[in-house]
Amino acid sequence: MNQSAPPPYRQIADAVRARVDAGELAPGDRVPSTRRITQEWGVAMATATKALAALRQEGVVRVVPGVGTVVAARGNQGSAPDGRSPGTEAAPGGASRGRSAREGDGALTRERIVRAGIEVADGEGLRALSMRRVAAEFGVSSMALYRHVGGKDELVMQMADAAFAEVRLPEPAPTGWRDRMEAGARLQWALYRRHPWLAQYLSISRPQPMPRAMAVIEWTMARVEGMDPTTLLHMSVTLLNHVRATAAAFEDDLEAEQHTGMDRDQWMAAMEPAYERILRSGGYPMYAGVDGLESDAVTLDTLFEFGLARLLDGMGLLVEGRARGAAGGGRGPRG
């Protein structure tokens, strides 16, 4: 007797995995979205969603906040559904017993606690972070951490400053003011993508004293000349806030995926019937104009790029106006 064919979702998952194994899809590449799967395979949205869920459980793909579902790194494929290596038993608080034993070797230090906090926040979001949760990574009580950090607020500030220490300023540095500001914005964007919690933690109304973060901003603005200090600070904070505010959605995406079990593509697909009903009213021509476009037509990356270019265009008028005013002996336009 012939064995029955695998269910449709399994056939789709196997087809995507075959493309990964063949190298057609490399680590970090986006895999077909649920909408694309429904179009290519002619299946229902539920089937497409189940196929991607199976690939996530098998470690073939992973969800990147603000990007979507991408091919996982080779070392992650074949891991347990919760992301642990096969055969690793989970310890209380989410840390594996094997890891707790390793981390428990040697004395606790501030640096090791900060690094553990970063790893927890990267994987689970800042709301999941607590002294108790970080202590579980070391297999110790939370009181052991207080000998090295004063509490959660101090820990998170140390985590943020340590994250900014990862930024490697390019050498040679861009010499033009616009190139330098653009490079600084991109360095921050890449940092927030690595640490989705970081953008939401930063504040422009109550800025935190973090020397390493301040150093990145100083470098970013170092080639803008002819501005008074107040205008220069406004320029730097405006640029920072565009990057930070857009990147804050990375953490939103991470938390929403954990809460709903759906990545961005799956969520948008689930909302599609409701949007269709709204668009059929005829009162939303702008939205109707983009209906049917691929899901990557408007993403966090495209919003970042569009906003960055427009901001720098506007600042160019200010910088060039000041330069013309200085050359003509006048004060130029007020900024």
mmCIF file of C-alpha atoms in Angstrom:
data_model
loop_
_atom_site.group_PDB
_atom_site.id
_atom_site.type_symbol
_atom_site.label_atom_id
_atom_site.label_comp_id
_atom_site.label_asym_id
_atom_site.label_seq_id
_atom_site.Cartn_x
_atom_site.Cartn_y
_atom_site.Cartn_z
ATOM 1 C CA MET A 1 0.000 0.000 0.000
ATOM 2 C CA ASN A 2 1.333 3.426 -0.945
ATOM 3 C CA GLN A 3 1.872 5.820 1.858
ATOM 4 C CA SER A 4 -0.384 8.855 1.726
ATOM 5 C CA ALA A 5 1.203 12.100 0.565
ATOM 6 C CA PRO A 6 2.308 14.559 3.264
ATOM 7 C CA PRO A 7 -0.227 17.278 4.074
ATOM 8 C CA PRO A 8 0.048 20.466 1.989
ATOM 9 C CA TYR A 9 1.708 22.512 4.745
ATOM 10 C CA ARG A 10 4.403 19.834 5.082
ATOM 11 C CA GLN A 11 5.015 19.783 1.340
ATOM 12 C CA ILE A 12 5.463 23.565 1.349
ATOM 13 C CA ALA A 13 7.781 23.477 4.364
ATOM 14 C CA ASP A 14 9.871 20.748 2.709
ATOM 15 C CA ALA A 15 10.072 22.747 -0.528
ATOM 16 C CA VAL A 16 11.306 25.850 1.286
ATOM 17 C CA ARG A 17 13.788 23.797 3.275
ATOM 18 C CA ALA A 18 15.091 22.240 0.044
ATOM 19 C CA ARG A 19 15.806 25.736 -1.287
ATOM 20 C CA VAL A 20 17.716 26.506 1.901
ATOM 21 C CA ASP A 21 19.697 23.263 1.710
ATOM 22 C CA ALA A 22 20.521 23.942 -1.953
ATOM 23 C CA GLY A 23 21.847 27.399 -1.096
ATOM 24 C CA GLU A 24 19.155 29.236 -3.047
ATOM 25 C CA LEU A 25 18.167 30.916 0.211
ATOM 26 C CA ALA A 26 21.141 31.900 2.371
ATOM 27 C CA PRO A 27 21.118 32.709 6.107
ATOM 28 C CA GLY A 28 19.454 36.091 6.569
ATOM 29 C CA ASP A 29 17.475 35.919 3.307
ATOM 30 C CA ARG A 30 13.741 36.453 3.588
ATOM 31 C CA VAL A 31 11.668 33.365 2.888
ATOM 32 C CA PRO A 32 8.378 33.526 0.982
ATOM 33 C CA SER A 33 5.724 35.376 2.977
ATOM 34 C CA THR A 34 2.374 33.821 3.779
ATOM 35 C CA ARG A 35 0.818 35.876 0.985
ATOM 36 C CA ARG A 36 3.445 34.686 -1.501
ATOM 37 C CA ILE A 37 2.915 31.082 -0.411
ATOM 38 C CA THR A 38 -0.834 31.327 -0.936
ATOM 39 C CA GLN A 39 -0.208 32.682 -4.431
ATOM 40 C CA GLU A 40 2.505 30.219 -5.471
ATOM 41 C CA TRP A 41 1.015 27.066 -3.972
ATOM 42 C CA GLY A 42 -2.662 27.950 -4.218
ATOM 43 C CA VAL A 43 -3.370 27.145 -0.569
ATOM 44 C CA ALA A 44 -5.340 28.835 2.169
ATOM 45 C CA MET A 45 -3.720 31.370 4.473
ATOM 46 C CA ALA A 46 -3.971 28.954 7.389
ATOM 47 C CA THR A 47 -1.914 26.397 5.475
ATOM 48 C CA ALA A 48 0.753 28.964 4.618
ATOM 49 C CA THR A 49 0.909 30.059 8.245
ATOM 50 C CA LYS A 50 1.260 26.461 9.410
ATOM 51 C CA ALA A 51 4.107 25.834 6.947
ATOM 52 C CA LEU A 52 6.141 28.776 8.263
ATOM 53 C CA ALA A 53 5.362 27.790 11.850
ATOM 54 C CA ALA A 54 6.748 24.315 11.164
ATOM 55 C CA LEU A 55 9.938 25.791 9.728
ATOM 56 C CA ARG A 56 10.340 28.008 12.801
ATOM 57 C CA GLN A 57 9.884 25.052 15.137
ATOM 58 C CA GLU A 58 12.546 23.131 13.209
ATOM 59 C CA GLY A 59 14.972 26.056 13.431
ATOM 60 C CA VAL A 60 15.158 26.533 9.667
ATOM 61 C CA VAL A 61 13.841 30.095 9.847
ATOM 62 C CA ARG A 62 13.539 32.768 12.474
ATOM 63 C CA VAL A 63 11.605 36.000 12.878
ATOM 64 C CA VAL A 64 13.579 39.246 12.755
ATOM 65 C CA PRO A 65 11.638 42.208 14.187
ATOM 66 C CA GLY A 66 10.862 44.759 11.505
ATOM 67 C CA VAL A 67 12.078 42.461 8.722
ATOM 68 C CA GLY A 68 10.011 39.285 8.728
ATOM 69 C CA THR A 69 10.828 35.593 8.501
ATOM 70 C CA VAL A 70 14.386 34.878 7.364
ATOM 71 C CA VAL A 71 16.636 31.845 7.027
ATOM 72 C CA ALA A 72 18.298 31.034 10.343
ATOM 73 C CA ALA A 73 22.045 30.698 10.741
ATOM 74 C CA ARG A 74 23.279 27.192 10.086
ATOM 75 C CA GLY A 75 24.181 26.624 13.704
ATOM 76 C CA ASN A 76 20.582 27.267 14.755
ATOM 77 C CA GLN A 77 18.969 24.804 12.347
ATOM 78 C CA GLY A 78 17.895 21.624 13.998
ATOM 79 C CA SER A 79 17.571 23.244 17.424
ATOM 80 C CA ALA A 80 14.735 22.615 19.774
ATOM 81 C CA PRO A 81 11.502 24.609 19.257
ATOM 82 C CA ASP A 82 12.423 27.055 22.030
ATOM 83 C CA GLY A 83 15.805 27.760 20.448
ATOM 84 C CA ARG A 84 17.877 25.545 22.803
ATOM 85 C CA SER A 85 20.273 22.959 21.484
ATOM 86 C CA PRO A 86 18.794 19.449 21.296
ATOM 87 C CA GLY A 87 19.048 17.626 24.587
ATOM 88 C CA THR A 88 19.579 20.741 26.700
ATOM 89 C CA GLU A 89 17.230 20.820 29.657
ATOM 90 C CA ALA A 90 15.692 24.142 30.535
ATOM 91 C CA ALA A 91 16.314 25.540 33.986
ATOM 92 C CA PRO A 92 13.924 27.778 35.946
ATOM 93 C CA GLY A 93 13.711 31.293 34.554
ATOM 94 C CA GLY A 94 14.424 30.182 30.996
ATOM 95 C CA ALA A 95 18.181 29.506 31.275
ATOM 96 C CA SER A 96 19.492 26.083 30.342
ATOM 97 C CA ARG A 97 21.087 24.066 33.118
ATOM 98 C CA GLY A 98 24.182 23.588 31.008
ATOM 99 C CA ARG A 99 24.541 27.321 30.534
ATOM 100 C CA SER A 100 23.869 28.086 34.207
ATOM 101 C CA ALA A 101 26.619 25.714 35.224
ATOM 102 C CA ARG A 102 29.053 27.354 32.821
ATOM 103 C CA GLU A 103 28.120 30.856 33.857
ATOM 104 C CA GLY A 104 28.346 29.891 37.501
ATOM 105 C CA ASP A 105 32.036 29.046 37.171
ATOM 106 C CA GLY A 106 34.055 31.906 38.624
ATOM 107 C CA ALA A 107 32.948 35.043 40.406
ATOM 108 C CA LEU A 108 30.176 37.291 39.195
ATOM 109 C CA THR A 109 31.320 40.599 37.764
ATOM 110 C CA ARG A 110 29.474 43.701 36.655
ATOM 111 C CA GLU A 111 30.549 43.068 33.058
ATOM 112 C CA ARG A 112 29.197 39.504 33.021
ATOM 113 C CA ILE A 113 25.908 40.612 34.580
ATOM 114 C CA VAL A 114 25.515 43.391 32.015
ATOM 115 C CA ARG A 115 26.216 40.985 29.151
ATOM 116 C CA ALA A 116 23.688 38.486 30.497
ATOM 117 C CA GLY A 117 21.109 41.258 30.793
ATOM 118 C CA ILE A 118 21.695 42.216 27.166
ATOM 119 C CA GLU A 119 21.187 38.635 26.041
ATOM 120 C CA VAL A 120 17.921 38.347 27.957
ATOM 121 C CA ALA A 121 16.600 41.659 26.594
ATOM 122 C CA ASP A 122 17.681 40.809 23.033
ATOM 123 C CA GLY A 123 15.822 37.517 23.073
ATOM 124 C CA GLU A 124 12.795 38.262 25.222
ATOM 125 C CA GLY A 125 12.358 42.037 25.290
ATOM 126 C CA LEU A 126 13.081 44.606 27.965
ATOM 127 C CA ARG A 127 9.799 43.938 29.772
ATOM 128 C CA ALA A 128 10.978 40.396 30.466
ATOM 129 C CA LEU A 129 14.145 41.677 32.125
ATOM 130 C CA SER A 130 14.389 41.557 35.909
ATOM 131 C CA MET A 131 17.144 41.003 38.421
ATOM 132 C CA ARG A 132 15.646 37.602 39.130
ATOM 133 C CA ARG A 133 15.602 36.695 35.417
ATOM 134 C CA VAL A 134 19.242 37.673 34.971
ATOM 135 C CA ALA A 135 20.230 35.809 38.143
ATOM 136 C CA ALA A 136 18.689 32.666 36.664
ATOM 137 C CA GLU A 137 21.253 32.870 33.854
ATOM 138 C CA PHE A 138 23.964 32.313 36.469
ATOM 139 C CA GLY A 139 22.067 29.892 38.652
ATOM 140 C CA VAL A 140 22.253 32.261 41.653
ATOM 141 C CA SER A 141 19.790 34.278 43.698
ATOM 142 C CA SER A 142 18.955 37.828 42.647
ATOM 143 C CA MET A 143 20.587 39.136 45.843
ATOM 144 C CA ALA A 144 23.966 38.042 44.481
ATOM 145 C CA LEU A 145 23.597 40.558 41.656
ATOM 146 C CA TYR A 146 23.040 43.504 43.992
ATOM 147 C CA ARG A 147 26.665 43.298 45.106
ATOM 148 C CA HIS A 148 27.614 44.461 41.611
ATOM 149 C CA VAL A 149 24.698 46.586 40.349
ATOM 150 C CA GLY A 150 22.346 48.777 42.354
ATOM 151 C CA GLY A 151 19.161 47.506 40.736
ATOM 152 C CA LYS A 152 17.328 47.098 37.455
ATOM 153 C CA ASP A 153 17.470 50.784 36.479
ATOM 154 C CA GLU A 154 21.234 50.883 36.893
ATOM 155 C CA LEU A 155 21.585 47.567 35.097
ATOM 156 C CA VAL A 156 19.616 48.701 32.041
ATOM 157 C CA MET A 157 21.600 51.928 31.769
ATOM 158 C CA GLN A 158 24.825 49.922 31.913
ATOM 159 C CA MET A 159 23.415 47.570 29.270
ATOM 160 C CA ALA A 160 22.585 50.472 26.961
ATOM 161 C CA ASP A 161 26.014 52.056 27.334
ATOM 162 C CA ALA A 162 27.681 48.679 26.756
ATOM 163 C CA ALA A 163 25.613 48.208 23.604
ATOM 164 C CA PHE A 164 26.850 51.547 22.234
ATOM 165 C CA ALA A 165 30.396 50.380 22.945
ATOM 166 C CA GLU A 166 29.868 47.843 20.145
ATOM 167 C CA VAL A 167 29.742 50.640 17.560
ATOM 168 C CA ARG A 168 32.931 50.757 15.526
ATOM 169 C CA LEU A 169 33.389 54.195 14.027
ATOM 170 C CA PRO A 170 34.708 53.872 10.467
ATOM 171 C CA GLU A 171 38.249 54.859 9.645
ATOM 172 C CA PRO A 172 38.834 56.862 7.619
ATOM 173 C CA ALA A 173 35.754 58.809 8.631
ATOM 174 C CA PRO A 174 33.579 60.556 6.030
ATOM 175 C CA THR A 175 34.746 64.132 5.617
ATOM 176 C CA GLY A 176 31.540 65.785 4.387
ATOM 177 C CA TRP A 177 28.917 66.820 6.941
ATOM 178 C CA ARG A 178 26.091 64.953 5.166
ATOM 179 C CA ASP A 179 28.088 61.764 4.657
ATOM 180 C CA ARG A 180 29.144 61.843 8.301
ATOM 181 C CA MET A 181 25.591 62.346 9.596
ATOM 182 C CA GLU A 182 24.276 59.608 7.306
ATOM 183 C CA ALA A 183 27.006 57.214 8.452
ATOM 184 C CA GLY A 184 26.208 57.959 12.102
ATOM 185 C CA ALA A 185 22.505 57.318 11.518
ATOM 186 C CA ARG A 186 23.232 53.993 9.859
ATOM 187 C CA LEU A 187 25.508 52.920 12.696
ATOM 188 C CA GLN A 188 22.691 53.594 15.142
ATOM 189 C CA TRP A 189 20.136 51.792 12.950
ATOM 190 C CA ALA A 190 22.301 48.677 12.796
ATOM 191 C CA LEU A 191 22.781 48.822 16.580
ATOM 192 C CA TYR A 192 19.037 49.044 17.245
ATOM 193 C CA ARG A 193 18.423 46.108 14.923
ATOM 194 C CA ARG A 194 20.884 43.998 16.929
ATOM 195 C CA HIS A 195 19.306 45.110 20.201
ATOM 196 C CA PRO A 196 15.571 45.703 19.571
ATOM 197 C CA TRP A 197 14.974 46.965 23.139
ATOM 198 C CA LEU A 198 17.548 49.745 22.991
ATOM 199 C CA ALA A 199 15.655 52.316 20.919
ATOM 200 C CA GLN A 200 12.625 52.283 23.220
ATOM 201 C CA TYR A 201 14.823 52.649 26.280
ATOM 202 C CA LEU A 202 16.471 55.853 25.076
ATOM 203 C CA SER A 203 14.752 59.133 25.896
ATOM 204 C CA ILE A 204 15.086 62.595 24.384
ATOM 205 C CA SER A 205 13.084 64.287 27.147
ATOM 206 C CA ARG A 206 15.065 62.674 29.976
ATOM 207 C CA PRO A 207 18.372 61.744 28.349
ATOM 208 C CA GLN A 208 20.471 59.203 30.190
ATOM 209 C CA PRO A 209 24.153 59.985 30.975
ATOM 210 C CA MET A 210 25.855 57.400 28.772
ATOM 211 C CA PRO A 211 29.337 58.451 27.608
ATOM 212 C CA ARG A 212 29.599 55.853 24.832
ATOM 213 C CA ALA A 213 26.266 56.867 23.319
ATOM 214 C CA MET A 214 27.248 60.527 23.551
ATOM 215 C CA ALA A 215 30.526 59.744 21.781
ATOM 216 C CA VAL A 216 28.645 58.299 18.794
ATOM 217 C CA ILE A 217 26.511 61.444 18.528
ATOM 218 C CA GLU A 218 29.579 63.704 18.829
ATOM 219 C CA TRP A 219 31.236 61.792 15.984
ATOM 220 C CA THR A 220 28.092 61.997 13.867
ATOM 221 C CA MET A 221 27.950 65.797 14.115
ATOM 222 C CA ALA A 222 31.688 66.518 13.943
ATOM 223 C CA ARG A 223 31.700 67.838 10.362
ATOM 224 C CA VAL A 224 28.783 70.266 10.678
ATOM 225 C CA GLU A 225 30.325 73.731 10.777
ATOM 226 C CA GLY A 226 29.037 77.246 11.262
ATOM 227 C CA MET A 227 26.204 76.354 13.640
ATOM 228 C CA ASP A 228 25.602 77.753 17.082
ATOM 229 C CA PRO A 229 25.537 75.088 19.827
ATOM 230 C CA THR A 230 21.746 75.162 20.231
ATOM 231 C CA THR A 231 21.101 74.632 16.515
ATOM 232 C CA LEU A 232 23.711 71.883 16.367
ATOM 233 C CA LEU A 233 22.069 70.093 19.289
ATOM 234 C CA HIS A 234 18.650 70.404 17.650
ATOM 235 C CA MET A 235 20.051 68.864 14.460
ATOM 236 C CA SER A 236 21.634 65.977 16.347
ATOM 237 C CA VAL A 237 18.537 65.197 18.423
ATOM 238 C CA THR A 238 16.247 65.435 15.384
ATOM 239 C CA LEU A 239 18.381 62.909 13.539
ATOM 240 C CA LEU A 240 18.675 60.684 16.602
ATOM 241 C CA ASN A 241 14.931 60.770 17.158
ATOM 242 C CA HIS A 242 14.133 59.747 13.587
ATOM 243 C CA VAL A 243 16.343 56.686 13.900
ATOM 244 C CA ARG A 244 15.252 55.896 17.447
ATOM 245 C CA ALA A 245 11.519 56.373 16.877
ATOM 246 C CA THR A 246 11.511 54.235 13.742
ATOM 247 C CA ALA A 247 13.621 51.523 15.371
ATOM 248 C CA ALA A 248 11.337 51.414 18.430
ATOM 249 C CA ALA A 249 9.060 49.220 16.314
ATOM 250 C CA PHE A 250 11.693 46.449 16.462
ATOM 251 C CA GLU A 251 10.791 45.868 20.102
ATOM 252 C CA ASP A 252 7.076 46.231 19.335
ATOM 253 C CA ASP A 253 7.417 43.561 16.663
ATOM 254 C CA LEU A 254 9.312 41.223 18.979
ATOM 255 C CA GLU A 255 6.738 41.524 21.745
ATOM 256 C CA ALA A 256 3.796 41.207 19.351
ATOM 257 C CA GLU A 257 5.269 38.067 17.797
ATOM 258 C CA GLN A 258 5.754 36.533 21.230
ATOM 259 C CA HIS A 259 2.228 37.501 22.298
ATOM 260 C CA THR A 260 0.375 36.408 19.153
ATOM 261 C CA GLY A 261 2.651 33.721 17.746
ATOM 262 C CA MET A 262 2.486 35.498 14.369
ATOM 263 C CA ASP A 263 5.258 37.318 12.550
ATOM 264 C CA ARG A 264 4.559 40.568 10.720
ATOM 265 C CA ASP A 265 3.588 38.906 7.436
ATOM 266 C CA GLN A 266 1.213 36.519 9.164
ATOM 267 C CA TRP A 267 -0.378 39.314 11.165
ATOM 268 C CA MET A 268 -0.874 41.476 8.089
ATOM 269 C CA ALA A 269 -2.399 38.516 6.278
ATOM 270 C CA ALA A 270 -4.816 37.964 9.166
ATOM 271 C CA MET A 271 -5.826 41.640 9.028
ATOM 272 C CA GLU A 272 -6.272 41.651 5.264
ATOM 273 C CA PRO A 273 -10.052 40.944 5.241
ATOM 274 C CA ALA A 274 -10.676 43.869 7.608
ATOM 275 C CA TYR A 275 -8.566 46.205 5.481
ATOM 276 C CA GLU A 276 -10.369 45.055 2.330
ATOM 277 C CA ARG A 277 -13.714 45.985 3.864
ATOM 278 C CA ILE A 278 -12.406 49.455 4.727
ATOM 279 C CA LEU A 279 -10.906 50.044 1.281
ATOM 280 C CA ARG A 280 -14.098 48.974 -0.484
ATOM 281 C CA SER A 281 -15.802 52.037 0.988
ATOM 282 C CA GLY A 282 -13.877 54.174 -1.497
ATOM 283 C CA GLY A 283 -12.941 56.782 1.094
ATOM 284 C CA TYR A 284 -9.242 55.942 1.352
ATOM 285 C CA PRO A 285 -7.631 56.457 -2.095
ATOM 286 C CA MET A 286 -4.062 56.690 -0.760
ATOM 287 C CA TYR A 287 -4.309 53.308 0.954
ATOM 288 C CA ALA A 288 -6.124 51.810 -2.019
ATOM 289 C CA GLY A 289 -3.228 52.862 -4.231
ATOM 290 C CA VAL A 290 -0.808 50.551 -2.431
ATOM 291 C CA ASP A 291 -3.246 47.682 -1.966
ATOM 292 C CA GLY A 292 -1.844 44.504 -3.487
ATOM 293 C CA LEU A 293 1.801 45.558 -3.354
ATOM 294 C CA GLU A 294 4.356 43.164 -1.901
ATOM 295 C CA SER A 295 4.671 43.254 1.875
ATOM 296 C CA ASP A 296 8.203 44.659 1.627
ATOM 297 C CA ALA A 297 7.092 47.766 -0.293
ATOM 298 C CA VAL A 298 6.732 49.635 2.989
ATOM 299 C CA THR A 299 8.887 48.333 5.844
ATOM 300 C CA LEU A 300 10.848 49.770 8.724
ATOM 301 C CA ASP A 301 13.891 49.838 6.451
ATOM 302 C CA THR A 302 12.112 51.821 3.730
ATOM 303 C CA LEU A 303 10.694 54.220 6.327
ATOM 304 C CA PHE A 304 14.175 54.703 7.801
ATOM 305 C CA GLU A 305 15.742 55.338 4.387
ATOM 306 C CA PHE A 306 13.013 57.721 3.208
ATOM 307 C CA GLY A 307 12.994 59.736 6.423
ATOM 308 C CA LEU A 308 16.786 59.903 6.611
ATOM 309 C CA ALA A 309 17.100 61.252 3.065
ATOM 310 C CA ARG A 310 14.391 63.871 3.600
ATOM 311 C CA LEU A 311 15.882 64.984 6.931
ATOM 312 C CA LEU A 312 19.321 65.426 5.401
ATOM 313 C CA ASP A 313 17.825 67.270 2.428
ATOM 314 C CA GLY A 314 16.216 69.746 4.807
ATOM 315 C CA MET A 315 19.315 70.128 6.935
ATOM 316 C CA GLY A 316 21.274 70.754 3.760
ATOM 317 C CA LEU A 317 19.236 73.917 3.178
ATOM 318 C CA LEU A 318 20.105 75.075 6.684
ATOM 319 C CA VAL A 319 23.827 74.284 6.410
ATOM 320 C CA GLU A 320 24.165 75.814 2.938
ATOM 321 C CA GLY A 321 22.214 78.897 4.000
ATOM 322 C CA ARG A 322 24.525 79.456 6.954
ATOM 323 C CA ALA A 323 27.543 79.002 4.680
ATOM 324 C CA ARG A 324 26.220 81.579 2.185
ATOM 325 C CA GLY A 325 25.453 83.982 5.006
ATOM 326 C CA ALA A 326 28.961 83.626 6.423
ATOM 327 C CA ALA A 327 30.542 84.154 2.995
ATOM 328 C CA GLY A 328 28.461 87.281 2.421
ATOM 329 C CA GLY A 329 29.155 88.692 5.859
ATOM 330 C CA GLY A 330 25.551 88.270 6.953
ATOM 331 C CA ARG A 331 23.993 85.966 9.460
ATOM 332 C CA GLY A 332 22.092 83.846 6.939
ATOM 333 C CA PRO A 333 18.694 82.315 7.658
ATOM 334 C CA ARG A 334 17.743 81.728 11.269
ATOM 335 C CA GLY A 335 17.818 78.067 12.320
#
